[in-house]
mmCIF file of C-alpha atoms in Angstrom:
data_model
loop_
_atom_site.group_PDB
_atom_site.id
_atom_site.type_symbol
_atom_site.label_atom_id
_atom_site.label_comp_id
_atom_site.label_asym_id
_atom_site.label_seq_id
_atom_site.Cartn_x
_atom_site.Cartn_y
_atom_site.Cartn_z
ATOM 1 C CA UNK P 24 77.463 94.641 117.827
ATOM 2 C CA UNK P 25 79.811 94.573 114.826
ATOM 3 C CA UNK P 26 80.093 97.632 112.592
ATOM 4 C CA UNK P 27 78.363 97.562 109.205
ATOM 5 C CA UNK P 28 80.629 96.488 106.344
ATOM 6 C CA UNK P 29 80.796 100.038 104.962
ATOM 7 C CA UNK P 30 82.085 101.399 108.267
ATOM 8 C CA UNK P 31 85.837 100.922 108.553
ATOM 9 C CA UNK P 32 88.419 101.986 111.092
ATOM 10 C CA UNK P 33 91.585 103.866 110.223
ATOM 11 C CA UNK P 34 94.570 101.755 109.250
ATOM 12 C CA UNK P 35 97.250 101.227 111.869
ATOM 13 C CA UNK P 36 99.743 101.316 109.011
ATOM 14 C CA UNK P 37 98.781 104.840 107.908
ATOM 15 C CA UNK P 38 98.643 107.145 110.910
ATOM 16 C CA UNK P 39 99.648 110.822 111.096
ATOM 17 C CA UNK P 40 102.467 109.850 113.477
ATOM 18 C CA UNK P 41 103.922 107.308 111.042
ATOM 19 C CA UNK P 42 103.648 109.678 108.064
ATOM 20 C CA UNK P 43 105.275 112.553 109.990
ATOM 21 C CA UNK P 44 108.042 110.258 111.251
ATOM 22 C CA UNK P 45 108.627 109.103 107.678
ATOM 23 C CA UNK P 46 108.894 112.724 106.508
ATOM 24 C CA UNK P 47 111.395 113.359 109.312
ATOM 25 C CA UNK P 48 113.449 110.303 108.317
ATOM 26 C CA UNK P 49 113.447 111.356 104.657
ATOM 27 C CA UNK P 50 114.464 114.929 105.478
ATOM 28 C CA UNK P 51 117.283 113.748 107.750
ATOM 29 C CA UNK P 52 118.463 111.276 105.086
ATOM 30 C CA UNK P 53 118.617 114.064 102.501
ATOM 31 C CA UNK P 54 120.608 116.290 104.869
ATOM 32 C CA UNK P 55 123.029 113.490 105.735
ATOM 33 C CA UNK P 56 123.583 112.591 102.088
ATOM 34 C CA UNK P 57 124.436 116.216 101.305
ATOM 35 C CA UNK P 58 126.661 116.888 104.331
ATOM 36 C CA UNK P 59 128.555 113.562 104.480
ATOM 37 C CA UNK P 60 131.931 114.240 102.837
ATOM 38 C CA UNK P 61 132.535 110.484 102.356
ATOM 39 C CA UNK P 62 130.051 110.552 99.479
ATOM 40 C CA UNK P 63 131.927 113.301 97.599
ATOM 41 C CA UNK P 64 134.061 110.996 95.480
ATOM 42 C CA UNK P 65 135.108 111.767 91.909
ATOM 43 C CA UNK P 66 132.703 109.097 90.637
ATOM 44 C CA UNK P 67 129.750 110.582 92.530
ATOM 45 C CA UNK P 68 130.599 114.094 91.347
ATOM 46 C CA UNK P 69 130.649 112.729 87.784
ATOM 47 C CA UNK P 70 127.204 111.196 88.377
ATOM 48 C CA UNK P 71 125.934 114.498 89.766
ATOM 49 C CA UNK P 72 126.987 116.293 86.576
ATOM 50 C CA UNK P 73 125.484 113.513 84.474
ATOM 51 C CA UNK P 74 122.098 113.767 86.205
ATOM 52 C CA UNK P 75 122.219 117.562 86.125
ATOM 53 C CA UNK P 76 122.547 117.432 82.330
ATOM 54 C CA UNK P 77 119.784 114.815 82.115
ATOM 55 C CA UNK P 78 117.565 116.991 84.328
ATOM 56 C CA UNK P 79 117.918 119.938 81.958
ATOM 57 C CA UNK P 80 117.313 117.739 78.901
ATOM 58 C CA UNK P 81 114.208 116.233 80.510
ATOM 59 C CA UNK P 82 112.924 119.693 81.411
ATOM 60 C CA UNK P 83 113.398 120.900 77.834
ATOM 61 C CA UNK P 84 111.841 117.712 76.399
ATOM 62 C CA UNK P 85 108.704 118.074 78.538
ATOM 63 C CA UNK P 86 108.292 121.853 78.441
ATOM 64 C CA UNK P 87 109.147 122.686 74.820
ATOM 65 C CA UNK P 88 105.833 121.376 73.382
ATOM 66 C CA UNK P 89 103.916 123.148 76.174
ATOM 67 C CA UNK P 90 105.653 126.466 75.516
ATOM 68 C CA UNK P 91 105.085 126.140 71.764
ATOM 69 C CA UNK P 92 101.384 125.507 72.433
ATOM 70 C CA UNK P 93 101.278 128.626 74.627
ATOM 71 C CA UNK P 94 102.816 130.751 71.854
ATOM 72 C CA UNK P 95 100.194 129.475 69.412
ATOM 73 C CA UNK P 96 97.428 130.305 71.896
ATOM 74 C CA UNK P 97 98.727 133.862 72.360
ATOM 75 C CA UNK P 98 98.748 134.361 68.582
ATOM 76 C CA UNK P 99 95.212 133.032 68.066
ATOM 77 C CA UNK P 100 93.281 134.394 71.073
ATOM 78 C CA UNK P 101 92.937 137.781 72.709
ATOM 79 C CA UNK P 102 94.888 138.524 75.891
ATOM 80 C CA UNK P 103 92.059 137.603 78.292
ATOM 81 C CA UNK P 104 91.273 134.232 76.702
ATOM 82 C CA UNK P 105 94.952 133.454 76.122
ATOM 83 C CA UNK P 106 95.739 134.031 79.804
ATOM 84 C CA UNK P 107 92.953 131.662 80.840
ATOM 85 C CA UNK P 108 93.885 128.939 78.330
ATOM 86 C CA UNK P 109 97.619 129.039 79.082
ATOM 87 C CA UNK P 110 96.795 128.842 82.791
ATOM 88 C CA UNK P 111 94.744 125.711 82.145
ATOM 89 C CA UNK P 112 97.583 124.266 80.048
ATOM 90 C CA UNK P 113 99.972 124.847 82.946
ATOM 91 C CA UNK P 114 97.619 123.078 85.343
ATOM 92 C CA UNK P 115 97.103 120.163 82.962
ATOM 93 C CA UNK P 116 100.792 119.462 82.392
ATOM 94 C CA UNK P 117 101.810 120.202 85.982
ATOM 95 C CA UNK P 118 99.188 118.144 87.811
ATOM 96 C CA UNK P 119 97.213 115.904 85.446
ATOM 97 C CA UNK P 120 99.805 114.883 82.883
ATOM 98 C CA UNK P 121 103.127 115.410 84.632
ATOM 99 C CA UNK P 122 105.675 113.201 82.875
ATOM 100 C CA UNK P 123 108.668 113.826 85.151
ATOM 101 C CA UNK P 124 108.359 110.792 87.420
ATOM 102 C CA UNK P 125 107.276 108.507 84.583
ATOM 103 C CA UNK P 126 110.249 109.449 82.381
ATOM 104 C CA UNK P 127 112.760 109.198 85.225
ATOM 105 C CA UNK P 128 111.551 105.769 86.327
ATOM 106 C CA UNK P 129 111.483 104.540 82.732
ATOM 107 C CA UNK P 130 115.068 105.733 82.337
ATOM 108 C CA UNK P 131 116.098 103.927 85.541
ATOM 109 C CA UNK P 132 115.505 100.560 83.848
ATOM 110 C CA UNK P 133 118.303 101.413 81.398
ATOM 111 C CA UNK P 134 120.807 102.990 83.812
ATOM 112 C CA UNK P 135 122.817 100.743 86.151
ATOM 113 C CA UNK P 136 124.317 103.775 87.924
ATOM 114 C CA UNK P 137 121.041 104.437 89.728
ATOM 115 C CA UNK P 138 121.020 100.975 91.287
ATOM 116 C CA UNK P 139 124.694 101.432 92.201
ATOM 117 C CA UNK P 140 123.725 104.551 94.158
ATOM 118 C CA UNK P 141 121.157 102.482 96.049
ATOM 119 C CA UNK P 142 123.849 99.878 96.792
ATOM 120 C CA UNK P 143 126.393 102.510 97.826
ATOM 121 C CA UNK P 144 124.235 103.814 100.661
ATOM 122 C CA UNK P 145 123.135 100.295 101.592
ATOM 123 C CA UNK P 146 126.798 99.308 101.964
ATOM 124 C CA UNK P 147 127.557 102.461 103.956
ATOM 125 C CA UNK P 148 124.662 101.703 106.328
ATOM 126 C CA UNK P 149 125.954 98.146 106.797
ATOM 127 C CA UNK P 150 129.330 99.530 107.884
ATOM 128 C CA UNK P 151 127.672 101.773 110.452
ATOM 129 C CA UNK P 152 125.328 99.105 111.835
ATOM 130 C CA UNK P 153 127.404 95.934 111.385
ATOM 131 C CA UNK P 154 124.745 94.333 109.160
ATOM 132 C CA UNK P 155 124.963 92.446 105.843
ATOM 133 C CA UNK P 156 122.049 93.850 103.833
ATOM 134 C CA UNK P 157 124.260 94.786 100.870
ATOM 135 C CA UNK P 158 126.210 91.512 100.810
ATOM 136 C CA UNK P 159 123.089 89.333 100.766
ATOM 137 C CA UNK P 160 121.205 91.694 98.432
ATOM 138 C CA UNK P 161 124.083 91.699 95.911
ATOM 139 C CA UNK P 162 124.177 87.884 95.885
ATOM 140 C CA UNK P 163 120.618 87.707 94.508
ATOM 141 C CA UNK P 164 120.024 87.467 90.720
ATOM 142 C CA UNK P 165 119.858 90.848 88.995
ATOM 143 C CA UNK P 166 116.763 91.645 86.912
ATOM 144 C CA UNK P 167 116.995 95.405 87.279
ATOM 145 C CA UNK P 168 117.950 96.955 83.945
ATOM 146 C CA UNK P 169 117.256 96.287 80.301
ATOM 147 C CA UNK P 170 119.584 94.013 78.347
ATOM 148 C CA UNK P 171 121.935 95.312 75.664
ATOM 149 C CA UNK P 172 120.814 96.037 72.140
ATOM 150 C CA UNK P 173 118.588 98.703 70.654
ATOM 151 C CA UNK P 174 115.840 100.379 72.659
ATOM 152 C CA UNK P 175 112.992 98.489 70.973
ATOM 153 C CA UNK P 176 114.605 95.125 71.776
ATOM 154 C CA UNK P 177 115.266 96.226 75.356
ATOM 155 C CA UNK P 178 111.662 97.340 75.856
ATOM 156 C CA UNK P 179 110.368 94.044 74.470
ATOM 157 C CA UNK P 180 112.685 92.196 76.830
ATOM 158 C CA UNK P 181 111.393 94.203 79.801
ATOM 159 C CA UNK P 182 107.748 93.618 78.849
ATOM 160 C CA UNK P 183 108.361 89.873 78.581
ATOM 161 C CA UNK P 184 110.615 89.214 81.549
ATOM 162 C CA UNK P 185 110.457 92.091 84.030
ATOM 163 C CA UNK P 186 107.572 91.905 86.471
ATOM 164 C CA UNK P 187 108.507 95.307 87.888
ATOM 165 C CA UNK P 188 108.477 96.954 84.467
ATOM 166 C CA UNK P 189 105.004 95.616 83.701
ATOM 167 C CA UNK P 190 103.845 96.750 87.126
ATOM 168 C CA UNK P 191 105.361 100.194 86.502
ATOM 169 C CA UNK P 192 103.523 100.587 83.170
ATOM 170 C CA UNK P 193 100.243 99.443 84.722
ATOM 171 C CA UNK P 194 100.580 101.835 87.681
ATOM 172 C CA UNK P 195 101.168 104.876 85.499
ATOM 173 C CA UNK P 196 98.450 103.905 83.023
ATOM 174 C CA UNK P 197 95.957 103.802 85.896
ATOM 175 C CA UNK P 198 97.351 107.052 87.313
ATOM 176 C CA UNK P 199 96.981 109.005 84.086
ATOM 177 C CA UNK P 200 93.529 107.549 83.442
ATOM 178 C CA UNK P 201 92.419 108.656 86.909
ATOM 179 C CA UNK P 202 93.884 112.120 86.323
ATOM 180 C CA UNK P 203 92.003 112.416 83.035
ATOM 181 C CA UNK P 204 88.770 111.480 84.823
ATOM 182 C CA UNK P 205 89.429 114.178 87.442
ATOM 183 C CA UNK P 206 90.269 116.698 84.704
ATOM 184 C CA UNK P 207 87.062 115.804 82.839
ATOM 185 C CA UNK P 208 85.023 116.232 86.012
ATOM 186 C CA UNK P 209 86.350 119.754 86.530
ATOM 187 C CA UNK P 210 86.398 121.076 82.968
ATOM 188 C CA UNK P 211 83.961 118.981 80.902
ATOM 189 C CA UNK P 212 81.195 117.243 82.892
ATOM 190 C CA UNK P 213 78.192 119.083 84.379
ATOM 191 C CA UNK P 214 78.731 120.320 87.934
ATOM 192 C CA UNK P 215 76.103 117.996 89.443
ATOM 193 C CA UNK P 216 77.806 114.899 87.994
ATOM 194 C CA UNK P 217 81.389 116.012 88.574
ATOM 195 C CA UNK P 218 80.739 116.785 92.257
ATOM 196 C CA UNK P 219 79.432 113.271 92.869
ATOM 197 C CA UNK P 220 82.256 111.590 90.942
ATOM 198 C CA UNK P 221 84.989 113.609 92.680
ATOM 199 C CA UNK P 222 83.451 112.908 96.088
ATOM 200 C CA UNK P 223 83.374 109.173 95.353
ATOM 201 C CA UNK P 224 86.990 109.127 94.121
ATOM 202 C CA UNK P 225 88.218 111.090 97.149
ATOM 203 C CA UNK P 226 86.296 108.967 99.653
ATOM 204 C CA UNK P 227 87.390 105.633 98.155
ATOM 205 C CA UNK P 228 91.015 106.814 97.896
ATOM 206 C CA UNK P 229 91.448 107.444 101.619
ATOM 207 C CA UNK P 230 88.892 105.047 103.139
ATOM 208 C CA UNK P 231 91.285 102.148 103.781
ATOM 209 C CA UNK P 232 93.885 104.514 105.226
ATOM 210 C CA UNK P 233 92.090 106.905 107.575
ATOM 211 C CA UNK P 234 88.766 105.140 108.145
ATOM 212 C CA UNK P 235 85.164 106.069 107.369
ATOM 213 C CA UNK P 236 84.703 109.036 109.716
ATOM 214 C CA UNK P 237 87.842 110.916 108.673
ATOM 215 C CA UNK P 238 87.241 110.010 105.010
ATOM 216 C CA UNK P 239 83.832 111.687 105.206
ATOM 217 C CA UNK P 240 85.385 114.759 106.855
ATOM 218 C CA UNK P 241 88.149 115.053 104.226
ATOM 219 C CA UNK P 242 85.680 114.544 101.369
ATOM 220 C CA UNK P 243 83.248 117.116 102.800
ATOM 221 C CA UNK P 244 86.000 119.707 103.276
ATOM 222 C CA UNK P 245 87.190 119.275 99.693
ATOM 223 C CA UNK P 246 83.625 119.436 98.384
ATOM 224 C CA UNK P 247 83.129 122.791 100.116
ATOM 225 C CA UNK P 248 86.291 124.213 98.548
ATOM 226 C CA UNK P 249 87.187 124.893 94.935
ATOM 227 C CA UNK P 250 87.474 121.786 92.724
ATOM 228 C CA UNK P 251 91.105 122.726 92.069
ATOM 229 C CA UNK P 252 91.991 121.639 95.616
ATOM 230 C CA UNK P 253 90.348 118.248 95.128
ATOM 231 C CA UNK P 254 92.400 117.767 91.971
ATOM 232 C CA UNK P 255 95.558 118.912 93.756
ATOM 233 C CA UNK P 256 94.872 116.537 96.650
ATOM 234 C CA UNK P 257 94.229 113.502 94.435
ATOM 235 C CA UNK P 258 97.108 114.048 92.005
ATOM 236 C CA UNK P 259 99.560 114.680 94.854
ATOM 237 C CA UNK P 260 98.298 111.742 96.904
ATOM 238 C CA UNK P 261 98.540 109.210 94.080
ATOM 239 C CA UNK P 262 101.699 110.756 92.635
ATOM 240 C CA UNK P 263 103.457 110.391 96.002
ATOM 241 C CA UNK P 264 102.354 106.763 96.341
ATOM 242 C CA UNK P 265 103.549 106.003 92.804
ATOM 243 C CA UNK P 266 106.949 107.605 93.312
ATOM 244 C CA UNK P 267 107.480 105.683 96.555
ATOM 245 C CA UNK P 268 106.855 102.408 94.697
ATOM 246 C CA UNK P 269 109.198 103.536 91.911
ATOM 247 C CA UNK P 270 111.995 103.953 94.441
ATOM 248 C CA UNK P 271 111.492 100.334 95.542
ATOM 249 C CA UNK P 272 112.008 98.887 92.048
ATOM 250 C CA UNK P 273 115.692 97.983 92.676
ATOM 251 C CA UNK P 274 114.687 96.186 95.884
ATOM 252 C CA UNK P 275 111.779 94.242 94.390
ATOM 253 C CA UNK P 276 113.741 93.291 91.273
ATOM 254 C CA UNK P 277 116.244 91.493 93.473
ATOM 255 C CA UNK P 278 113.980 90.285 96.283
ATOM 256 C CA UNK P 279 111.405 88.271 94.374
ATOM 257 C CA UNK P 280 108.269 88.269 96.530
ATOM 258 C CA UNK P 281 105.121 86.733 95.119
ATOM 259 C CA UNK P 282 102.507 89.265 93.986
ATOM 260 C CA UNK P 283 100.497 88.711 97.176
ATOM 261 C CA UNK P 284 103.579 89.053 99.396
ATOM 262 C CA UNK P 285 104.651 92.222 97.598
ATOM 263 C CA UNK P 286 101.185 93.721 98.002
ATOM 264 C CA UNK P 287 101.227 92.906 101.726
ATOM 265 C CA UNK P 288 104.758 94.308 102.051
ATOM 266 C CA UNK P 289 103.662 97.638 100.578
ATOM 267 C CA UNK P 290 100.336 97.708 102.439
ATOM 268 C CA UNK P 291 101.884 97.249 105.883
ATOM 269 C CA UNK P 292 104.367 100.054 105.169
ATOM 270 C CA UNK P 293 102.054 102.405 103.275
ATOM 271 C CA UNK P 294 102.278 105.237 105.823
ATOM 272 C CA UNK P 295 106.075 105.218 105.745
ATOM 273 C CA UNK P 296 106.166 104.968 101.952
ATOM 274 C CA UNK P 297 103.679 107.812 101.547
ATOM 275 C CA UNK P 298 105.834 110.124 103.667
ATOM 276 C CA UNK P 299 108.912 109.282 101.590
ATOM 277 C CA UNK P 300 107.087 109.675 98.290
ATOM 278 C CA UNK P 301 105.448 112.944 99.355
ATOM 279 C CA UNK P 302 108.799 114.597 100.146
ATOM 280 C CA UNK P 303 110.369 113.706 96.821
ATOM 281 C CA UNK P 304 107.213 114.232 94.750
ATOM 282 C CA UNK P 305 106.810 117.785 96.045
ATOM 283 C CA UNK P 306 110.524 118.414 95.472
ATOM 284 C CA UNK P 307 110.255 117.269 91.840
ATOM 285 C CA UNK P 308 107.149 119.432 91.357
ATOM 286 C CA UNK P 309 108.866 122.461 92.895
ATOM 287 C CA UNK P 310 112.242 122.062 91.164
ATOM 288 C CA UNK P 311 111.626 120.320 87.806
ATOM 289 C CA UNK P 312 114.911 121.587 86.342
ATOM 290 C CA UNK P 313 116.877 119.319 88.709
ATOM 291 C CA UNK P 314 114.374 116.447 88.719
ATOM 292 C CA UNK P 315 116.936 113.734 87.902
ATOM 293 C CA UNK P 316 119.232 114.905 90.700
ATOM 294 C CA UNK P 317 116.309 114.696 93.143
ATOM 295 C CA UNK P 318 115.362 111.252 91.811
ATOM 296 C CA UNK P 319 118.934 109.928 92.043
ATOM 297 C CA UNK P 320 119.189 111.273 95.602
ATOM 298 C CA UNK P 321 115.911 109.537 96.427
ATOM 299 C CA UNK P 322 117.209 106.178 95.184
ATOM 300 C CA UNK P 323 120.482 106.742 97.018
ATOM 301 C CA UNK P 324 118.703 107.457 100.312
ATOM 302 C CA UNK P 325 116.362 104.512 99.835
ATOM 303 C CA UNK P 326 119.443 102.339 100.329
ATOM 304 C CA UNK P 327 119.561 103.540 103.936
ATOM 305 C CA UNK P 328 115.806 103.860 104.524
ATOM 306 C CA UNK P 329 115.106 100.274 103.415
ATOM 307 C CA UNK P 330 117.069 99.017 106.440
ATOM 308 C CA UNK P 331 114.611 100.858 108.716
ATOM 309 C CA UNK P 332 111.528 99.144 107.309
ATOM 310 C CA UNK P 333 112.765 95.640 106.482
ATOM 311 C CA UNK P 334 114.787 92.925 108.147
ATOM 312 C CA UNK P 335 118.116 91.642 106.885
ATOM 313 C CA UNK P 336 117.900 89.461 103.793
ATOM 314 C CA UNK P 337 119.048 85.860 104.446
ATOM 315 C CA UNK P 338 121.718 84.154 102.371
ATOM 316 C CA UNK P 339 120.627 83.186 98.881
ATOM 317 C CA UNK P 340 118.927 79.919 99.779
ATOM 318 C CA UNK P 341 115.565 79.093 98.212
ATOM 319 C CA UNK P 342 114.174 77.568 101.401
ATOM 320 C CA UNK P 343 115.427 80.383 103.653
ATOM 321 C CA UNK P 344 114.256 83.083 101.241
ATOM 322 C CA UNK P 345 110.817 81.489 101.010
ATOM 323 C CA UNK P 346 110.347 81.461 104.785
ATOM 324 C CA UNK P 347 111.781 84.967 105.129
ATOM 325 C CA UNK P 348 109.514 86.390 102.394
ATOM 326 C CA UNK P 349 106.382 85.114 104.144
ATOM 327 C CA UNK P 350 107.251 86.724 107.489
ATOM 328 C CA UNK P 351 108.782 89.850 105.927
ATOM 329 C CA UNK P 352 105.673 90.667 103.892
ATOM 330 C CA UNK P 353 103.786 91.599 107.077
ATOM 331 C CA UNK P 354 105.622 94.312 109.012
ATOM 332 C CA UNK P 355 105.051 94.831 112.731
ATOM 333 C CA UNK P 356 107.809 97.351 113.398
ATOM 334 C CA UNK P 357 105.660 100.498 113.368
ATOM 335 C CA UNK P 358 106.011 101.217 117.072
ATOM 336 C CA UNK P 359 109.807 100.879 116.967
ATOM 337 C CA UNK P 360 109.926 103.006 113.807
ATOM 338 C CA UNK P 361 108.002 105.834 115.470
ATOM 339 C CA UNK P 362 110.066 105.703 118.671
ATOM 340 C CA UNK P 363 113.473 105.649 116.966
ATOM 341 C CA UNK P 364 115.425 108.898 116.832
ATOM 342 C CA UNK P 365 116.565 110.048 113.388
ATOM 343 C CA UNK P 366 118.477 113.174 114.420
ATOM 344 C CA UNK P 367 121.260 114.636 112.340
ATOM 345 C CA UNK P 368 123.837 114.250 115.095
#
């Protein structure tokens, strides 16, 4: 007898094995990018210094208003209330309204060096494997960065002509709206209402990935713990998924899937992408003062990782690309991905 419609099985695309293997691949890629002396060219060292400076500027830009607000709070309130309020401010800007990933991805639309890092590792991987990912990728039309001119003109151009930019804005709008709902549930709404809303959000977030039974278990465990852990789980889960999609912007700006094909492409690789995004999201959260260095390293390593989860792009022929996009959008390489060894040596 078939299962009721509200009973779903766990996704074969999002298993603990796939996520753990993805984390292993990401960790190994980071280690290789740091230890490979071939990447220590004068140009790359210059980029490192550039992104180090940008990291510090971004940190100051985001944290200055927060620190000013904290000083005001300490002047207005007594020590006990000030400690509580500043703690809540820290939580709000760290988890609910963290601008690091948004600002870095927005900047990536205006910086061609980030895509060049992606291409550099893609080319290096081709040399090792005897493939032509980089050659065929580079032959495709480039819609990655904003056009010249002032920033307002460039933003208008991106809104009009860049599908990935519009998708990026929509993703982060939804993300921050969800975070505000979670924040409201914890700090504003009555406990009876907030508990129900948080349980529904948690359950619906993981249902299509781990199935009904495990979704109920995860939701129940979070409901029995402090609401802070539910907020931490949701913001980290969605933040990791968002960052993983951000790292694919160079790929999707060149390889023009239809919206349905792109959605299928991401869905069939969601376990792998979550593992990648989780590693870099936690790194950005832990080390915000070098956020741009972490982000640039993530884009660089995506040049190698993309070859593990996609097939070689055909030559720039409309007919060939059309056929390839249809088959490529549904990935069946999970078993091979899990079995492959990603050791350092």
